């Protein structure tokens, strides 16, 4: 009995020892990882989780990726140490070398690197192929034209699959290699897309390179809503998409690791705690390549456990250390390990793990993700059986109204009076309460109608927005919208074509045009003869010539017309007898009676009242609206008088109508009246706001005048462009009329109403445009904001706001200046010329009278044979004593003294008085 028990124990012990001898308890596995790589850290973490027998013992070499010599040396070193399998990474430069060694030596290479097309069965590829899933998503979105940006570092298998499918289905694919792409070519790709109004782009790169490309996309402002990116990468959640989300771009990608699974989430948490107790730097999250590495260790552990259970001999025999032997000596047990690895069926961090006969993943599922406003959301999945399947958890169509009322929008604007201004006590206020103005109230009204919360943010660079011609980058408020720094721009932002290409505008809330601002000229003081201003100089000259011409014509027709001649008798026009004749002696009376009888027998004398002086006097009296004591008798003379009266009626009426305006308004003489005036001269400089729509208008204009103005502004030194509108206004005010500023008419009108009231708008608007509210391309706010603007316009609120901030708060009166100047009473300077003419006329009359007196006295002294002094004294005494009689109708009746009387000495004062009385 005891002998039997001993034999049985010996047999069992022999069986156990035999089994142990055929399969080792420790399995040496090699590792080829870059220095301090994420995959190596996960490899260590995975080994700590798989301590079952047989235990995996690592033989790790840190290698330089892309260095074939380093990779060869490490591979041969590990092979010489007797490793059973190797896990590690490769790249484009070393993949062929590794494939060659593995195939020749029958050493299995388990890798999380990008999958490749190879017939080498000893390469176990942990990463699933993405090309079929990518084609399924492209078909789901219905793309037929798109750009495919790829990196040859990760192979070309996905690109080849996409191009083959494109050839079958007539897709238009533009492929771009990001490795050879320069900054200029990168910009050109997006410029071509903008011209074609397309925005479908696929990016196929490893995570590190993909992060750099996405950063560049954000810098160039290509993360707007009009763009849709598909990231051909299995780590959608590994990528920082915060900046892309701000711009509202549509982002689709793939996710291999399902972090929502409790078992996976538990492993991820353990990873974060692994070997990190004393570290002050938080560990990075588990990336999908790390998850593949973890699954690779699990696959190897499972395979060797299966080999142990199957009691398969995998001991190293033969030439195990010569990897460079010629001919190569393959390891005989390598086939068994390769089969065991391919037959593994487990669930890992990357889902179901299964390989086909070529060592590639099969029967796997990839989640399809989209970037929602709240973050990444799963929108579907893809597998080999069902292909692409859409889930109902989130759809892109719901993005239009997602969270509209549940978030605070950033509203970018610019400090510009009267649109946005800081309150006087703004330092004591916070948020939107610090600001006031037209735009502040408009933004509040729109937010109230749309129903969202907002925060006003002043644009950092103080610009409206223009594209830099060198860098192609947008600045100002447009740049903040394009690059996702703001959600809405409520500001005096002009709607232009180049801006509309990158952002969306609402209907205009204000119409305007480019206008010219100049310093208000000094009011011209009225001249001494300002009463002549109602009629031009040429008209006054014509009136003078007309006056002379009419007088001459009247004189001529009066001479030729027989009806202007008439006989002169005592009853109608004969001069009465002089007083001296009445006191003559009877002898004299008889002689005179004889003379009168002789004259009466002769024919009467013919006279004509319209001599040249009377004609001038008649014309002057008619022109002055005063009339005259004589008038034409002939039909021809009356025709001349009639047309002259009609002429003077129109002239005097026109003069009177304009006289009030010219006397009561102090006129301003403006050196510039239009854009043509500016373009013709170079004395007055002119410019626009830098980086604004006005500058862009002149730069793009094809009108000759504006092209000439743009050439001048571009070449002017010093520069005529200003950074802000306030700077432009100050330059106008300080230039003493030597600088004109081109700006929107609304701002021009506002500044004209502000003190010191020294600017003015001249000429009409150069163009017609409007201000609009801007949103990023495809923003969900576009339609609600547009409807709100239309509603406010129909309610009249927009006009009400403009009147409030432009005119009700104006400081210069309704006319842009001091209104009391226009209604003030006439000053002496306004009518001084009239007084000068009056005084001059009186003085001239006195001078003429003195000349006439002297001339008459000289004539009398000669006739009376007296000295001139006696004649002047006699004439003076006669005129001062009232001697002589006045005539009628302005005519003076003179006395004819008889020759006998004329020879008498000058009569005494008493005699003169007597003669005067008897003459009456």
PDB file of N, CA and C in Angstrom, residues 412-414 459-466 468 475-480 493 499 689-692 722-724:
ATOM      1  N   UNK A 412     -19.493  92.034 -28.886  1.00  0.00           N
ATOM      2  CA  UNK A 412     -18.360  92.926 -29.095  1.00  0.00           C
ATOM      3  C   UNK A 412     -18.829  94.238 -29.708  1.00  0.00           C
ATOM      4  N   UNK A 413     -18.224  95.326 -29.274  1.00  0.00           N
ATOM      5  CA  UNK A 413     -18.571  96.639 -29.797  1.00  0.00           C
ATOM      6  C   UNK A 413     -17.344  97.527 -29.684  1.00  0.00           C
ATOM      7  N   UNK A 414     -17.503  98.800 -29.994  1.00  0.00           N
ATOM      8  CA  UNK A 414     -16.368  99.721 -30.026  1.00  0.00           C
ATOM      9  C   UNK A 414     -16.772 101.039 -29.394  1.00  0.00           C
ATOM     10  N   UNK A 459     -13.910  95.976 -28.140  1.00  0.00           N
ATOM     11  CA  UNK A 459     -12.913  95.308 -28.960  1.00  0.00           C
ATOM     12  C   UNK A 459     -11.513  95.743 -28.511  1.00  0.00           C
ATOM     13  N   UNK A 460     -10.631  94.777 -28.405  1.00  0.00           N
ATOM     14  CA  UNK A 460      -9.324  95.028 -27.789  1.00  0.00           C
ATOM     15  C   UNK A 460      -8.450  95.977 -28.601  1.00  0.00           C
ATOM     16  N   UNK A 461      -8.441  95.856 -29.929  1.00  0.00           N
ATOM     17  CA  UNK A 461      -7.559  96.699 -30.739  1.00  0.00           C
ATOM     18  C   UNK A 461      -8.220  97.983 -31.213  1.00  0.00           C
ATOM     19  N   UNK A 462      -9.476  98.189 -30.846  1.00  0.00           N
ATOM     20  CA  UNK A 462     -10.158  99.428 -31.200  1.00  0.00           C
ATOM     21  C   UNK A 462     -10.436  99.605 -32.669  1.00  0.00           C
ATOM     22  N   UNK A 463     -10.541  98.512 -33.431  1.00  0.00           N
ATOM     23  CA  UNK A 463     -10.766  98.598 -34.864  1.00  0.00           C
ATOM     24  C   UNK A 463     -12.072  97.909 -35.240  1.00  0.00           C
ATOM     25  N   UNK A 464     -12.588  98.334 -36.389  1.00  0.00           N
ATOM     26  CA  UNK A 464     -13.833  97.738 -36.868  1.00  0.00           C
ATOM     27  C   UNK A 464     -13.582  96.367 -37.484  1.00  0.00           C
ATOM     28  N   UNK A 465     -12.596  96.265 -38.326  1.00  0.00           N
ATOM     29  CA  UNK A 465     -12.276  94.957 -38.884  1.00  0.00           C
ATOM     30  C   UNK A 465     -11.890  95.025 -40.345  1.00  0.00           C
ATOM     31  N   UNK A 466     -10.671  94.616 -40.637  1.00  0.00           N
ATOM     32  CA  UNK A 466     -10.191  94.531 -42.012  1.00  0.00           C
ATOM     33  C   UNK A 466      -9.175  93.397 -42.079  1.00  0.00           C
ATOM     34  N   UNK A 468      -5.655  91.889 -43.096  1.00  0.00           N
ATOM     35  CA  UNK A 468      -4.301  92.316 -43.383  1.00  0.00           C
ATOM     36  C   UNK A 468      -3.849  91.718 -44.718  1.00  0.00           C
ATOM     37  N   UNK A 475      -8.662  91.685 -38.246  1.00  0.00           N
ATOM     38  CA  UNK A 475      -8.524  92.366 -36.964  1.00  0.00           C
ATOM     39  C   UNK A 475      -9.862  92.947 -36.557  1.00  0.00           C
ATOM     40  N   UNK A 476      -9.869  93.672 -35.442  1.00  0.00           N
ATOM     41  CA  UNK A 476     -11.076  94.357 -35.008  1.00  0.00           C
ATOM     42  C   UNK A 476     -12.207  93.429 -34.617  1.00  0.00           C
ATOM     43  N   UNK A 477     -13.418  93.974 -34.692  1.00  0.00           N
ATOM     44  CA  UNK A 477     -14.611  93.211 -34.311  1.00  0.00           C
ATOM     45  C   UNK A 477     -14.866  92.045 -35.253  1.00  0.00           C
ATOM     46  N   UNK A 478     -14.548  92.225 -36.532  1.00  0.00           N
ATOM     47  CA  UNK A 478     -14.717  91.122 -37.483  1.00  0.00           C
ATOM     48  C   UNK A 478     -13.812  89.961 -37.094  1.00  0.00           C
ATOM     49  N   UNK A 479     -12.577  90.281 -36.698  1.00  0.00           N
ATOM     50  CA  UNK A 479     -11.658  89.230 -36.279  1.00  0.00           C
ATOM     51  C   UNK A 479     -12.145  88.498 -35.044  1.00  0.00           C
ATOM     52  N   UNK A 480     -12.753  89.226 -34.113  1.00  0.00           N
ATOM     53  CA  UNK A 480     -13.256  88.574 -32.904  1.00  0.00           C
ATOM     54  C   UNK A 480     -14.392  87.610 -33.230  1.00  0.00           C
ATOM     55  N   UNK A 493     -21.013  98.962 -37.671  1.00  0.00           N
ATOM     56  CA  UNK A 493     -20.200  98.110 -38.534  1.00  0.00           C
ATOM     57  C   UNK A 493     -20.823  98.083 -39.930  1.00  0.00           C
ATOM     58  N   UNK A 499     -16.476  91.523 -45.848  1.00  0.00           N
ATOM     59  CA  UNK A 499     -16.897  91.091 -44.516  1.00  0.00           C
ATOM     60  C   UNK A 499     -17.982  90.035 -44.599  1.00  0.00           C
ATOM     61  N   UNK A 689     -10.312 106.508 -41.774  1.00  0.00           N
ATOM     62  CA  UNK A 689      -9.971 105.637 -40.653  1.00  0.00           C
ATOM     63  C   UNK A 689      -9.211 104.429 -41.167  1.00  0.00           C
ATOM     64  N   UNK A 690      -8.127 104.102 -40.484  1.00  0.00           N
ATOM     65  CA  UNK A 690      -7.364 102.921 -40.869  1.00  0.00           C
ATOM     66  C   UNK A 690      -8.139 101.675 -40.451  1.00  0.00           C
ATOM     67  N   UNK A 691      -8.078 100.641 -41.298  1.00  0.00           N
ATOM     68  CA  UNK A 691      -8.747  99.354 -41.013  1.00  0.00           C
ATOM     69  C   UNK A 691     -10.250  99.540 -40.872  1.00  0.00           C
ATOM     70  N   UNK A 692     -10.852 100.241 -41.822  1.00  0.00           N
ATOM     71  CA  UNK A 692     -12.290 100.431 -41.809  1.00  0.00           C
ATOM     72  C   UNK A 692     -12.876 100.288 -43.204  1.00  0.00           C
ATOM     73  N   UNK A 722      -5.948 107.593 -39.843  1.00  0.00           N
ATOM     74  CA  UNK A 722      -5.985 107.729 -38.382  1.00  0.00           C
ATOM     75  C   UNK A 722      -6.480 106.415 -37.776  1.00  0.00           C
ATOM     76  N   UNK A 723      -6.106 106.197 -36.506  1.00  0.00           N
ATOM     77  CA  UNK A 723      -6.452 104.944 -35.841  1.00  0.00           C
ATOM     78  C   UNK A 723      -7.881 104.953 -35.308  1.00  0.00           C
ATOM     79  N   UNK A 724      -8.370 106.103 -34.877  1.00  0.00           N
ATOM     80  CA  UNK A 724      -9.722 106.212 -34.339  1.00  0.00           C
ATOM     81  C   UNK A 724     -10.405 107.432 -34.925  1.00  0.00           C
TER      82      UNK A 724
END
